[in-house]
Amino acid sequence: MSPSFSALLGRVDVSDRTAGRLQRAVAGGVLAFLYLPILIVILLSFTPERNPSFPMPGLSLKWYEALVENSAFTDAIVFSTKLAVACAFVSGFVGLMAGFGLARTAPSGGFLDERKLRILFSLPIIIPFIITGIGGLVFFNVLGIYGSFTSLLVGHVMITLPFTTLVIASGLSGLDESVEEAARNLGATQLRAYYEVTIPMIMPSIVAAMLFAFILSFNNFVQTFFWLSFTDQTLPVLIYGRIRLTYDPTLNAVGTVLIVFSLVVTVTAERASKRLLT
Amino acid sequence: MGIRDDTERLNLSLDSLVGGRSVWFVPDVRLIPGLVWVVFVLGGSILTMVLYSFMVDPLSGDFTITFEFYREFFSKALYRTVMIDSLVIALKTTLGTLLVGYPLAYYIAVHSDHRNLLLLVVIAPIWINEVIRTFAWMLILNTNGVINYVLVDLLGVLDDPLRLMNTETAVVIGLVHPLLPYMIVPIIASLLRIDFSEIEAARNLGATKLQAFYEVTLPQTVSGIAAGATFVFVLSSGAYLAPVLLGGSGNNMIANFIGLMFSEGQNWNFGAVLAVIYSAVIVVLFVAVGLVGDLELGGATDLEGDQ
Amino acid sequence: MTEPILSVTDLTKSYGRTVAVDDVSFEVENGEFFSFLGPSGCGKTTTLRMIAGLETPTSGSIEMNGEDLTAVPLHERDVSMVFQTFALFPNKTVGENVGFGLKMDRVPKAERRERVAEYLDLVDMPGFEDRDPTNLSGGQQQRVALARALITEPSILLLDEPLSSLDLKLRKNMRFELKRIQDELDTTFIYVTHDQDEALSMSDRIMLLNAGEREQVGTPQELYSRPASEFAADFIGDTNLFRGAVARTNGSTASVELRGLSTALESVRNPIGAREGDSVVLSVRPEHIDVSTASSGQVVGQVETVTFYGNSTRLLVDVDGERVLVEVGGREGAVSLERNQSVHLQFDSDRAALLEA
């Protein structure tokens, strides 16, 4: 089978130029597939009409106005922001500690070596979301905190911790350990050495980790959907409810805001984490 | 004097805490808060869920052990069908991401002068809200959506609009789109490891471009494909949003069934059974692919670090 | 002799089953330039880090001025360290780097500023206070690291291969600089290096380490001319190691028969107390072998290679299948020797070193 198939391929040959064009065309097509849906949401957010129709009869900001005036959306934005900010700080701090631990643990050997710890810390994102979602639902009920802000925070920290830990650990792994030792040698206590030297040196990683945690928390749907009580709504859960109900053009506006916001935050985070390397 | 002593002591104990001494079997104290989250919260979640799969109502103190719920699962064909259907959709999604993703991965790894920028462009969408992305596909696939507008109104190829929404195809498309980066990134990584003088050598020996690709390049990217396929398969098999919003009532996947049991159905025991069995399938898959060891930094975190 | 500033006894450090430092003892005198010399992995850096407090000894004691140093937390030890990578704080200016130790000691700002200027002067970098250390050359970073370590006026300065990341020419200049600064301040320096030239040219005394164990402690001259082991003879300078046996002993000297060369060296100094019949190794430096074309000498051999080094010429001479390395001073006309020429070799028994086999 294989040699004959290969021989078949041998009959087909194209010039370098044609091959190049073909590859560019396919690559362009796939990129279009990736971004077209996003662009359509953005485009439709500016239509003056209630129902989507093409070509668009004109441009309007009325759905953005509708968004600002809709207290359900603004309340959800405020709630999601609170949660995501709290999550960024808690996950950032816990991840900072864990990142240090990870970076300073022997790579292999021992009951818990770095390799095993990395797998352990990656588990919350390797395990399917539905499992952590309903597992958390049951567990928070057992603890008696189901539906509270605390339970959401605990849950969001769990699902963002792999990111904060590993981003900070990778920032630390590029660090010359003797810089911290030099500070200690010159009379700084361990805490002082962190404050004076180590933390400032990995600040870009910490900022990146917190931004990632923020955006992951802000955008999370599946787990949050199961963890939320009826009193509060995060923005993604609210949007989901609205989508199931009926078509609402305000969704395009809120979607556009979310898309732009997410991209700005993550590209910033990306650049922050890279600044460390250059 | 006393105060100074106390602050010194406090300083020392804080120092030993932040200074990374090992405690019991934990190699560094600073790992403890993170481990609490992973072991207590994640472990606790999974443990209580497992308990519910064979105990009637452990929350209220009823620890009676019964395998009734498991028996129910195996006695009704419906649940097996849902499980198998979910895995089939996951398989189709995996093939879809491979077919769509490989050419772009190849272009980025081999031909692009702006590799890092394109990589960022490919990865960036994973940070966009998945509800919005699924909503975008509704706008495209609807009876009066973008595709039908192009085919019926703009080009006039069709007289009647296609029924795309609420089909399995819609679910697969809605899954291929967000999962594409998870396939592309490992393939790019494996392509970058190839020494391209090998391909020049093959070409030099008379192979056509396609032959050189088939004989030299493709076999060397199998590890990347396997890693990408595992991620996409696992993530898509557990999909929740796309089946609900794009598949309609007829295309529920396993996650939707599990969710149903925990919300409207209010049958936690049976939901737990579904979750345990689904998890078991995923674990078996991981072990079978033999990637457990290599997955630690692949996938999602790879998308992080390697951008 | 005065009280040593540092006295290390039976120091051992093991990581699991690997023993990095094995039962090492030595003393360092006040004001001395003391070097740890040895190949990589010999335990020299680990020993230095234990003195700094960056590693905890598995067993043994470190005493400074008669006080147990292991009980003192590292940030309170009166020792400063210069790191191989310099380890400057990239988030601080040169001035802040140099003044860091004073800041930790709560020295007032004005005084700090003065002292920083003074120490930047000392390392020949006046006016660099506000510069970003990451933009300095390797040599300049080195000087900043030195000033930063010295400003707290430590009793002992520890230097961990401080010159290894500099290029060759700069390295040679910095040797003189380090010696000058040490003379000026009269601080005790403990210097770790794998480079024998560095150790020989700067040190008052050297401790040679191998595989975590102490091989020999002595002045550079002692180490060179009176190596205590085969390793010491081989590691420092070039030498010929001949295997042989003691034929006779006579008081403090011995007569040694060399197995491969079928000749004997009479009245070789015998500090190891070898007895008649003992197997021994004889180390003879290349410059302690005379070569001549005339028919006088202990053994005859053929010249295999002639290598010209400018101030000297080295010959590899084949004597009955054994290769002997010979060095001839530049003015002695050895350049006229050619390949395959027959030469006579005469060994200088007085300067040969008798070692245990």
CSV table of C-alpha atoms in Angstrom, one decimal, chain B residues 153-292:
chain,number,residue,atom,x,y,z
B,153,ASP,CA,-29.0,35.5,-1.9
B,154,LEU,CA,-25.5,36.5,-3.1
B,155,LEU,CA,-24.5,33.7,-5.5
B,156,GLY,CA,-27.9,32.2,-6.2
B,157,VAL,CA,-26.3,28.7,-6.2
B,158,LEU,CA,-29.2,27.3,-4.1
B,159,ASP,CA,-32.9,28.1,-4.2
B,160,ASP,CA,-33.6,27.0,-0.6
B,161,PRO,CA,-31.4,27.7,2.4
B,162,LEU,CA,-29.4,24.8,3.7
B,163,ARG,CA,-30.4,23.4,7.1
B,164,LEU,CA,-27.0,23.6,8.9
B,165,MET,CA,-28.0,24.5,12.5
B,166,ASN,CA,-29.0,21.7,14.9
B,167,THR,CA,-26.9,19.1,13.0
B,168,GLU,CA,-24.0,17.0,14.0
B,169,THR,CA,-22.0,18.8,11.4
B,170,ALA,CA,-22.6,22.1,13.1
B,171,VAL,CA,-21.4,20.7,16.3
B,172,VAL,CA,-18.2,19.4,14.7
B,173,ILE,CA,-17.5,22.7,13.0
B,174,GLY,CA,-18.2,24.6,16.3
B,175,LEU,CA,-15.6,22.3,17.9
B,176,VAL,CA,-12.9,22.3,15.2
B,177,HIS,CA,-12.8,26.1,15.3
B,178,PRO,CA,-11.8,26.6,19.0
B,179,LEU,CA,-9.7,23.4,19.2
B,180,LEU,CA,-7.6,24.1,16.1
B,181,PRO,CA,-4.7,25.8,18.1
B,182,TYR,CA,-4.3,22.6,20.2
B,183,MET,CA,-3.6,20.6,17.1
B,184,ILE,CA,-1.5,23.2,15.3
B,185,VAL,CA,1.0,24.0,18.1
B,186,PRO,CA,2.3,20.5,18.7
B,187,ILE,CA,2.6,19.9,15.0
B,188,ILE,CA,4.6,23.1,14.6
B,189,ALA,CA,6.8,22.0,17.4
B,190,SER,CA,7.5,18.6,15.8
B,191,LEU,CA,8.0,20.2,12.4
B,192,LEU,CA,10.6,22.6,13.8
B,193,ARG,CA,12.6,19.6,15.1
B,194,ILE,CA,13.1,18.3,11.6
B,195,ASP,CA,16.4,18.8,9.9
B,196,PHE,CA,15.3,20.2,6.5
B,197,SER,CA,18.4,19.2,4.7
B,198,GLU,CA,16.9,15.7,4.8
B,199,ILE,CA,14.1,16.9,2.6
B,200,GLU,CA,16.6,18.5,0.2
B,201,ALA,CA,18.4,15.2,0.2
B,202,ALA,CA,15.2,13.3,-0.7
B,203,ARG,CA,14.5,15.9,-3.4
B,204,ASN,CA,18.0,15.5,-4.6
B,205,LEU,CA,17.5,11.8,-4.9
B,206,GLY,CA,14.6,12.3,-7.3
B,207,ALA,CA,11.5,12.5,-5.0
B,208,THR,CA,8.8,14.9,-5.9
B,209,LYS,CA,7.6,17.4,-3.3
B,210,LEU,CA,4.7,15.3,-2.3
B,211,GLN,CA,6.9,12.1,-2.1
B,212,ALA,CA,9.4,13.9,0.0
B,213,PHE,CA,6.7,15.1,2.3
B,214,TYR,CA,5.1,11.7,2.6
B,215,GLU,CA,8.3,9.8,3.0
B,216,VAL,CA,10.4,12.2,5.1
B,217,THR,CA,8.3,15.0,6.7
B,218,LEU,CA,5.0,13.3,7.7
B,219,PRO,CA,6.6,10.3,9.6
B,220,GLN,CA,8.6,12.7,11.7
B,221,THR,CA,5.5,14.7,12.8
B,222,VAL,CA,3.6,11.7,14.1
B,223,SER,CA,4.5,12.6,17.7
B,224,GLY,CA,3.1,16.1,17.2
B,225,ILE,CA,0.0,14.8,15.6
B,226,ALA,CA,-0.5,12.3,18.4
B,227,ALA,CA,-0.1,14.9,21.0
B,228,GLY,CA,-2.5,17.3,19.2
B,229,ALA,CA,-5.0,14.6,18.5
B,230,THR,CA,-5.1,13.6,22.2
B,231,PHE,CA,-5.8,17.1,23.3
B,232,VAL,CA,-8.5,17.7,20.7
B,233,PHE,CA,-10.1,14.4,21.3
B,234,VAL,CA,-10.3,14.8,25.1
B,235,LEU,CA,-11.4,18.4,24.9
B,236,SER,CA,-14.1,17.8,22.3
B,237,SER,CA,-15.4,14.6,23.9
B,238,GLY,CA,-16.3,16.7,26.9
B,239,ALA,CA,-17.8,19.6,25.0
B,240,TYR,CA,-20.7,21.3,26.6
B,241,LEU,CA,-21.5,24.5,24.7
B,242,ALA,CA,-21.3,23.5,21.1
B,243,PRO,CA,-23.8,20.6,21.3
B,244,VAL,CA,-26.3,22.7,23.2
B,245,LEU,CA,-26.1,25.8,21.0
B,246,LEU,CA,-25.3,24.3,17.6
B,247,GLY,CA,-26.5,20.8,17.9
B,248,GLY,CA,-30.0,21.4,19.3
B,249,SER,CA,-31.9,18.9,21.4
B,250,GLY,CA,-31.0,15.9,19.1
B,251,ASN,CA,-27.2,16.1,19.4
B,252,ASN,CA,-26.6,16.1,23.2
B,253,MET,CA,-23.2,14.9,24.2
B,254,ILE,CA,-22.1,13.2,27.4
B,255,ALA,CA,-21.3,16.5,29.1
B,256,ASN,CA,-24.8,17.7,28.5
B,257,PHE,CA,-26.3,14.5,30.0
B,258,ILE,CA,-24.1,14.8,33.0
B,259,GLY,CA,-25.0,18.4,33.4
B,260,LEU,CA,-28.7,17.6,33.0
B,261,MET,CA,-28.5,15.0,35.9
B,262,PHE,CA,-27.1,17.7,38.1
B,263,SER,CA,-29.5,20.5,37.3
B,264,GLU,CA,-32.9,19.7,36.0
B,265,GLY,CA,-32.7,15.9,36.3
B,266,GLN,CA,-31.6,16.2,39.9
B,267,ASN,CA,-30.3,12.7,39.8
B,268,TRP,CA,-26.8,13.2,41.2
B,269,ASN,CA,-26.1,9.5,41.6
B,270,PHE,CA,-26.7,8.7,38.0
B,271,GLY,CA,-24.9,11.9,36.9
B,272,ALA,CA,-21.9,10.8,39.0
B,273,VAL,CA,-21.9,7.4,37.3
B,274,LEU,CA,-21.8,9.0,33.9
B,275,ALA,CA,-19.0,11.3,35.0
B,276,VAL,CA,-17.0,8.4,36.5
B,277,ILE,CA,-17.4,6.2,33.4
B,278,TYR,CA,-16.6,9.1,31.1
B,279,SER,CA,-13.5,9.8,33.2
B,280,ALA,CA,-12.5,6.2,33.1
B,281,VAL,CA,-12.7,6.3,29.3
B,282,ILE,CA,-10.5,9.3,29.1
B,283,VAL,CA,-7.9,7.8,31.5
B,284,VAL,CA,-7.8,4.7,29.5
B,285,LEU,CA,-7.3,6.8,26.4
B,286,PHE,CA,-4.4,8.7,28.0
B,287,VAL,CA,-2.7,5.5,29.1
B,288,ALA,CA,-3.2,3.9,25.7
B,289,VAL,CA,-1.7,6.8,23.9
B,290,GLY,CA,1.1,6.6,26.4
B,291,LEU,CA,1.4,10.4,26.6
B,292,VAL,CA,0.8,10.7,30.3
